[in-house]
Structure formats: C-alpha cells, structure tokens
C-alpha cells in the first residue's frame, strides 16, 4: 500500500513539474527575429550574415572555466553625481556587469538622486518587477495601474523603507528631501529593460508624427514639436 502512495505522489509531482515548466521562458531582450539557419544566415534575394544570434540572453561560458570574478562586482558603495537634467543616476549590476547572472533572472541597481527634486522620471521595466529600498534621504515614489483605472499608488519613503513597483507599470521616484538620496533597486530579471516615457514618446528616432502626439496628449502641435526638439 505504501508503494501505491509513493507511486501516486510521484505521478502528482511529475505532472506538477510538467505544468510549471509548460510556459515559454520570458524574453531577455526586446525582440528576437527568427532565423531558420542556426548559423544566422538569412535567405532571400541577398544573403545577410549576422554577427551574433541571441537565443535568450547570452551564450554560456564553459562552466569549467568560470571563476569567482564572473559572479562579483564592487563599488556599489560609491556615490555618483547625478550630472543630468533629471537629477538621478542609475548604476547597474546586471548580466553586463556580472556575467554570472546570465539566465538567473535577477539583477540590482543603485540609484543616486540629487537634493531637492532629483528624480528618476516616469519609466517602465518591460520584463521585471522592481523592489526598492531607500538607504539615504526621503523619496516620494509611485506607480500607475493600467487602463481603464490608471490608479496612482504613491508613498513617501525614508531610510529602511521598501516599496514594490509591479512589472510593466509606469513608476517614478522623486527626492523630496534637502539632501542627496540613495536607493537600491532589485529586479526579477537579469535584463529588466528600461523605457523612459518622455524619451520614448518625444525622443524616438525617427520622431513620431506630431499630429499623433498632439491628439494623444491634447497638446498644441507646436508644443509637441518643441518637446521633440528638446528630447
Ligand atoms: Mn524603475
């Protein structure tokens, strides 16, 4: 009888693991144009030779050649000056900086905000949820839910406070204190993706037709044009 119980448990576990692994892995780059040739040689009138093929993320190093350095990065304690218009600078630790992160589905960033209004402007991580902990200063943070509600969830954060920004939602952080602020943000992707709303909408290359943006933002077309010139 015990054998039967073991068999039932085994079958249940086996089917559970099949269910868990049934979905496709999340993409680790913005897109992956399919090619039928594993060498990256595309057919058609002209043959095009691609320099690389990205499968999902990056190719893997021979594991016997891996070293502790592949899993290591230092310098996250060093402040950086936000020398830009928005007043924040992001220091990344993803698969570019730590090759050992490849395929592990995790990364982290340090964000430095200038005093009095430094902000990480509204943006989206297309592939990751973000969890942020404030180390120094006071931030006002928030995210907006998807349509039709477009509900704003906002909170004032002080050192030690933690806040979550769900994947794919527009979110922001603003330094509302009189001194510099520092936060650490962790992501459930080795390559979370970053879409700065203003840059993407008004700074695309080539520019989006101003008529489209004027109607979408209920703005004068000349204002749209000015914003496109500035972005
Ligand atoms: Mn973010």
mmCIF file of C-alpha atoms and ligand atoms in Angstrom:
data_model
loop_
_atom_site.group_PDB
_atom_site.id
_atom_site.type_symbol
_atom_site.label_atom_id
_atom_site.label_comp_id
_atom_site.label_asym_id
_atom_site.label_seq_id
_atom_site.Cartn_x
_atom_site.Cartn_y
_atom_site.Cartn_z
ATOM 1 C CA UNK A 1 0.000 0.000 0.000
ATOM 2 C CA UNK A 2 2.878 2.334 0.789
ATOM 3 C CA UNK A 3 4.217 1.627 -2.677
ATOM 4 C CA UNK A 4 0.905 2.773 -4.184
ATOM 5 C CA UNK A 5 1.035 6.005 -2.159
ATOM 6 C CA UNK A 6 4.589 6.601 -3.319
ATOM 7 C CA UNK A 7 3.560 5.985 -6.933
ATOM 8 C CA UNK A 8 0.606 8.390 -6.664
ATOM 9 C CA UNK A 9 2.822 11.047 -5.055
ATOM 10 C CA UNK A 10 5.439 10.552 -7.758
ATOM 11 C CA UNK A 11 2.881 10.904 -10.582
ATOM 12 C CA UNK A 12 1.411 14.046 -8.950
ATOM 13 C CA UNK A 13 4.859 15.617 -8.550
ATOM 14 C CA UNK A 14 5.842 14.720 -12.081
ATOM 15 C CA UNK A 15 2.681 16.274 -13.535
ATOM 16 C CA UNK A 16 3.119 19.362 -11.304
ATOM 17 C CA UNK A 17 6.656 19.910 -12.583
ATOM 18 C CA UNK A 18 5.430 19.456 -16.169
ATOM 19 C CA UNK A 19 2.786 22.107 -15.526
ATOM 20 C CA UNK A 20 5.298 24.549 -14.003
ATOM 21 C CA UNK A 21 7.669 24.298 -16.958
ATOM 22 C CA UNK A 22 4.922 24.365 -19.593
ATOM 23 C CA UNK A 23 5.186 28.058 -20.467
ATOM 24 C CA UNK A 24 7.790 29.753 -22.637
ATOM 25 C CA UNK A 25 10.635 31.478 -20.822
ATOM 26 C CA UNK A 26 10.272 35.244 -20.627
ATOM 27 C CA UNK A 27 12.228 37.097 -23.320
ATOM 28 C CA UNK A 28 15.519 38.566 -22.163
ATOM 29 C CA UNK A 29 15.847 41.057 -24.996
ATOM 30 C CA UNK A 30 13.392 43.418 -26.649
ATOM 31 C CA UNK A 31 12.890 41.115 -29.624
ATOM 32 C CA UNK A 32 14.428 38.089 -31.314
ATOM 33 C CA UNK A 33 13.892 37.982 -35.077
ATOM 34 C CA UNK A 34 13.655 34.316 -36.016
ATOM 35 C CA UNK A 35 16.092 32.737 -38.428
ATOM 36 C CA UNK A 36 15.794 29.222 -39.827
ATOM 37 C CA UNK A 37 19.552 28.803 -40.069
ATOM 38 C CA UNK A 38 21.453 28.192 -36.869
ATOM 39 C CA UNK A 39 24.443 29.994 -38.383
ATOM 40 C CA UNK A 40 22.382 33.165 -38.668
ATOM 41 C CA UNK A 41 22.386 33.146 -42.459
ATOM 42 C CA UNK A 42 19.094 34.503 -43.720
ATOM 43 C CA UNK A 43 17.662 33.530 -47.119
ATOM 44 C CA UNK A 44 16.097 35.788 -49.710
ATOM 45 C CA UNK A 45 17.488 37.675 -52.645
ATOM 46 C CA UNK A 46 20.613 38.677 -50.764
ATOM 47 C CA UNK A 47 22.366 36.649 -48.101
ATOM 48 C CA UNK A 48 22.828 38.543 -44.844
ATOM 49 C CA UNK A 49 25.399 37.375 -42.313
ATOM 50 C CA UNK A 50 24.507 38.292 -38.724
ATOM 51 C CA UNK A 51 27.330 38.881 -36.287
ATOM 52 C CA UNK A 52 25.521 37.129 -33.409
ATOM 53 C CA UNK A 53 22.486 35.055 -32.590
ATOM 54 C CA UNK A 54 20.868 35.732 -29.225
ATOM 55 C CA UNK A 55 18.957 32.682 -28.066
ATOM 56 C CA UNK A 56 17.531 34.127 -24.854
ATOM 57 C CA UNK A 57 20.037 36.251 -23.028
ATOM 58 C CA UNK A 58 23.609 35.301 -23.846
ATOM 59 C CA UNK A 59 25.686 32.316 -24.815
ATOM 60 C CA UNK A 60 27.106 30.382 -21.887
ATOM 61 C CA UNK A 61 30.768 30.095 -20.984
ATOM 62 C CA UNK A 62 32.193 26.621 -20.440
ATOM 63 C CA UNK A 63 31.316 26.099 -16.727
ATOM 64 C CA UNK A 64 34.731 24.598 -16.007
ATOM 65 C CA UNK A 65 36.282 27.944 -16.982
ATOM 66 C CA UNK A 66 34.052 30.034 -14.640
ATOM 67 C CA UNK A 67 35.782 31.983 -11.846
ATOM 68 C CA UNK A 68 34.579 33.858 -8.732
ATOM 69 C CA UNK A 69 35.117 37.094 -10.705
ATOM 70 C CA UNK A 70 32.251 36.057 -13.008
ATOM 71 C CA UNK A 71 29.899 36.473 -10.020
ATOM 72 C CA UNK A 72 31.432 39.590 -8.488
ATOM 73 C CA UNK A 73 31.169 43.380 -8.743
ATOM 74 C CA UNK A 74 32.469 46.053 -6.379
ATOM 75 C CA UNK A 75 31.894 49.769 -5.966
ATOM 76 C CA UNK A 76 28.201 49.859 -5.108
ATOM 77 C CA UNK A 77 29.086 51.901 -2.026
ATOM 78 C CA UNK A 78 30.463 54.725 -4.177
ATOM 79 C CA UNK A 79 28.122 57.703 -4.652
ATOM 80 C CA UNK A 80 27.822 59.086 -8.175
ATOM 81 C CA UNK A 81 26.885 62.644 -9.094
ATOM 82 C CA UNK A 82 23.611 62.931 -10.999
ATOM 83 C CA UNK A 83 25.002 65.339 -13.600
ATOM 84 C CA UNK A 84 21.917 65.388 -15.819
ATOM 85 C CA UNK A 85 18.679 67.343 -16.148
ATOM 86 C CA UNK A 86 16.517 64.915 -14.196
ATOM 87 C CA UNK A 87 18.867 64.690 -11.215
ATOM 88 C CA UNK A 88 19.405 60.971 -10.832
ATOM 89 C CA UNK A 89 21.959 58.416 -11.947
ATOM 90 C CA UNK A 90 21.493 54.654 -12.096
ATOM 91 C CA UNK A 91 24.405 52.266 -11.509
ATOM 92 C CA UNK A 92 23.540 48.860 -12.914
ATOM 93 C CA UNK A 93 24.561 45.390 -11.824
ATOM 94 C CA UNK A 94 23.026 43.140 -14.444
ATOM 95 C CA UNK A 95 24.364 40.491 -16.808
ATOM 96 C CA UNK A 96 26.602 43.083 -18.488
ATOM 97 C CA UNK A 97 28.455 43.831 -15.251
ATOM 98 C CA UNK A 98 28.120 40.370 -13.630
ATOM 99 C CA UNK A 99 28.271 37.684 -16.354
ATOM 100 C CA UNK A 100 27.371 35.005 -13.793
ATOM 101 C CA UNK A 101 23.831 36.475 -13.633
ATOM 102 C CA UNK A 102 23.047 35.145 -17.102
ATOM 103 C CA UNK A 103 19.837 33.040 -17.037
ATOM 104 C CA UNK A 104 19.400 33.503 -13.257
ATOM 105 C CA UNK A 105 16.567 36.021 -13.516
ATOM 106 C CA UNK A 106 17.853 38.624 -11.073
ATOM 107 C CA UNK A 107 19.724 41.961 -11.042
ATOM 108 C CA UNK A 108 20.179 45.059 -8.886
ATOM 109 C CA UNK A 109 20.805 48.785 -9.336
ATOM 110 C CA UNK A 110 21.982 51.680 -7.180
ATOM 111 C CA UNK A 111 20.190 54.995 -7.742
ATOM 112 C CA UNK A 112 21.638 58.341 -6.597
ATOM 113 C CA UNK A 113 19.269 61.336 -6.501
ATOM 114 C CA UNK A 114 20.369 64.966 -6.250
ATOM 115 C CA UNK A 115 18.991 67.073 -3.381
ATOM 116 C CA UNK A 116 15.688 68.906 -3.741
ATOM 117 C CA UNK A 117 13.849 67.378 -6.639
ATOM 118 C CA UNK A 118 16.253 64.911 -8.188
ATOM 119 C CA UNK A 119 14.034 62.320 -9.787
ATOM 120 C CA UNK A 120 14.010 59.057 -11.644
ATOM 121 C CA UNK A 121 11.352 60.130 -14.127
ATOM 122 C CA UNK A 122 8.332 58.016 -15.129
ATOM 123 C CA UNK A 123 9.549 54.797 -16.740
ATOM 124 C CA UNK A 124 8.679 51.135 -17.285
ATOM 125 C CA UNK A 125 10.614 47.912 -16.855
ATOM 126 C CA UNK A 126 9.097 45.726 -19.523
ATOM 127 C CA UNK A 127 10.484 42.480 -18.122
ATOM 128 C CA UNK A 128 10.677 42.883 -14.341
ATOM 129 C CA UNK A 129 9.045 43.798 -11.088
ATOM 130 C CA UNK A 130 11.214 46.176 -9.032
ATOM 131 C CA UNK A 131 11.654 46.187 -5.265
ATOM 132 C CA UNK A 132 13.319 49.320 -3.917
ATOM 133 C CA UNK A 133 14.872 50.035 -0.529
ATOM 134 C CA UNK A 134 15.821 53.563 0.496
ATOM 135 C CA UNK A 135 19.284 53.822 2.077
ATOM 136 C CA UNK A 136 19.539 57.617 2.472
ATOM 137 C CA UNK A 137 17.168 60.565 2.096
ATOM 138 C CA UNK A 138 13.428 60.861 1.552
ATOM 139 C CA UNK A 139 11.730 59.806 -1.673
ATOM 140 C CA UNK A 140 8.202 60.189 -2.962
ATOM 141 C CA UNK A 141 7.548 57.200 -5.178
ATOM 142 C CA UNK A 142 4.602 55.911 -7.128
ATOM 143 C CA UNK A 143 3.201 53.698 -9.863
ATOM 144 C CA UNK A 144 0.074 53.903 -12.014
ATOM 145 C CA UNK A 145 -2.101 50.880 -12.815
ATOM 146 C CA UNK A 146 -3.114 50.004 -16.355
ATOM 147 C CA UNK A 147 -6.262 51.291 -18.121
ATOM 148 C CA UNK A 148 -9.050 51.907 -17.530
ATOM 149 C CA UNK A 149 -8.395 52.702 -13.855
ATOM 150 C CA UNK A 150 -4.994 54.428 -14.149
ATOM 151 C CA UNK A 151 -4.892 54.473 -10.357
ATOM 152 C CA UNK A 152 -1.877 56.101 -8.694
ATOM 153 C CA UNK A 153 -0.266 54.292 -5.770
ATOM 154 C CA UNK A 154 2.124 56.706 -4.079
ATOM 155 C CA UNK A 155 4.115 56.741 -0.840
ATOM 156 C CA UNK A 156 6.740 58.790 0.984
ATOM 157 C CA UNK A 157 9.768 56.654 1.808
ATOM 158 C CA UNK A 158 12.524 57.128 4.377
ATOM 159 C CA UNK A 159 15.696 55.127 5.037
ATOM 160 C CA UNK A 160 14.854 51.462 5.586
ATOM 161 C CA UNK A 161 11.520 51.701 3.770
ATOM 162 C CA UNK A 162 10.826 49.237 0.959
ATOM 163 C CA UNK A 163 8.414 49.656 -1.968
ATOM 164 C CA UNK A 164 7.417 47.421 -4.895
ATOM 165 C CA UNK A 165 6.750 48.509 -8.476
ATOM 166 C CA UNK A 166 4.850 45.750 -10.337
ATOM 167 C CA UNK A 167 6.263 44.689 -13.717
ATOM 168 C CA UNK A 168 5.246 46.715 -16.742
ATOM 169 C CA UNK A 169 3.657 49.641 -14.845
ATOM 170 C CA UNK A 170 4.745 53.288 -15.160
ATOM 171 C CA UNK A 171 6.568 54.351 -11.992
ATOM 172 C CA UNK A 172 8.837 57.082 -10.650
ATOM 173 C CA UNK A 173 10.848 58.260 -7.652
ATOM 174 C CA UNK A 174 11.430 61.871 -6.573
ATOM 175 C CA UNK A 175 13.792 63.162 -3.901
ATOM 176 C CA UNK A 176 11.694 65.419 -1.656
ATOM 177 C CA UNK A 177 14.436 65.893 0.954
ATOM 178 C CA UNK A 178 17.040 68.621 1.247
ATOM 179 C CA UNK A 179 19.990 66.226 0.978
ATOM 180 C CA UNK A 180 21.037 63.636 -1.593
ATOM 181 C CA UNK A 181 19.177 60.338 -1.579
ATOM 182 C CA UNK A 182 20.311 56.792 -2.329
ATOM 183 C CA UNK A 183 18.263 53.669 -3.051
ATOM 184 C CA UNK A 184 18.900 50.089 -4.121
ATOM 185 C CA UNK A 185 16.502 48.513 -6.596
ATOM 186 C CA UNK A 186 16.351 44.762 -7.236
ATOM 187 C CA UNK A 187 14.663 43.171 -10.281
ATOM 188 C CA UNK A 188 13.413 39.686 -11.104
ATOM 189 C CA UNK A 189 15.209 39.757 -14.454
ATOM 190 C CA UNK A 190 18.865 39.848 -15.437
ATOM 191 C CA UNK A 191 17.819 42.438 -18.038
ATOM 192 C CA UNK A 192 14.738 44.323 -16.739
ATOM 193 C CA UNK A 193 14.505 46.707 -19.719
ATOM 194 C CA UNK A 194 14.044 50.432 -19.224
ATOM 195 C CA UNK A 195 11.557 52.581 -21.127
ATOM 196 C CA UNK A 196 11.798 56.259 -20.120
ATOM 197 C CA UNK A 197 8.343 57.527 -21.105
ATOM 198 C CA UNK A 198 9.400 61.018 -22.148
ATOM 199 C CA UNK A 199 12.428 59.831 -24.126
ATOM 200 C CA UNK A 200 10.491 57.072 -25.870
ATOM 201 C CA UNK A 201 7.485 59.218 -26.769
ATOM 202 C CA UNK A 202 9.131 62.555 -27.615
ATOM 203 C CA UNK A 203 12.664 61.409 -28.412
ATOM 204 C CA UNK A 204 12.088 58.460 -30.725
ATOM 205 C CA UNK A 205 14.260 58.100 -33.817
ATOM 206 C CA UNK A 206 12.748 58.913 -36.227
ATOM 207 C CA UNK A 207 10.228 61.154 -34.427
ATOM 208 C CA UNK A 208 6.588 60.101 -34.051
ATOM 209 C CA UNK A 209 4.283 62.207 -36.254
ATOM 210 C CA UNK A 210 3.498 65.347 -34.131
ATOM 211 C CA UNK A 211 -0.165 65.049 -35.150
ATOM 212 C CA UNK A 212 -0.334 61.712 -33.347
ATOM 213 C CA UNK A 213 1.224 63.102 -30.165
ATOM 214 C CA UNK A 214 -0.795 66.357 -30.284
ATOM 215 C CA UNK A 215 -4.025 64.379 -30.326
ATOM 216 C CA UNK A 216 -2.848 61.797 -27.777
ATOM 217 C CA UNK A 217 -1.640 64.393 -25.253
ATOM 218 C CA UNK A 218 -4.287 67.054 -26.114
ATOM 219 C CA UNK A 219 -1.444 69.470 -26.811
ATOM 220 C CA UNK A 220 -0.714 72.067 -29.446
ATOM 221 C CA UNK A 221 1.335 70.610 -32.282
ATOM 222 C CA UNK A 222 3.982 73.332 -31.841
ATOM 223 C CA UNK A 223 4.448 72.326 -28.190
ATOM 224 C CA UNK A 224 4.881 68.719 -29.302
ATOM 225 C CA UNK A 225 7.465 69.839 -31.827
ATOM 226 C CA UNK A 226 9.332 71.819 -29.143
ATOM 227 C CA UNK A 227 9.357 68.765 -26.860
ATOM 228 C CA UNK A 228 10.657 66.595 -29.681
ATOM 229 C CA UNK A 229 13.491 69.051 -30.278
ATOM 230 C CA UNK A 230 14.410 69.008 -26.564
ATOM 231 C CA UNK A 231 14.316 65.206 -26.155
HETATM 232 MN MN1 LIG B 1 12.352 51.508 -12.010
#
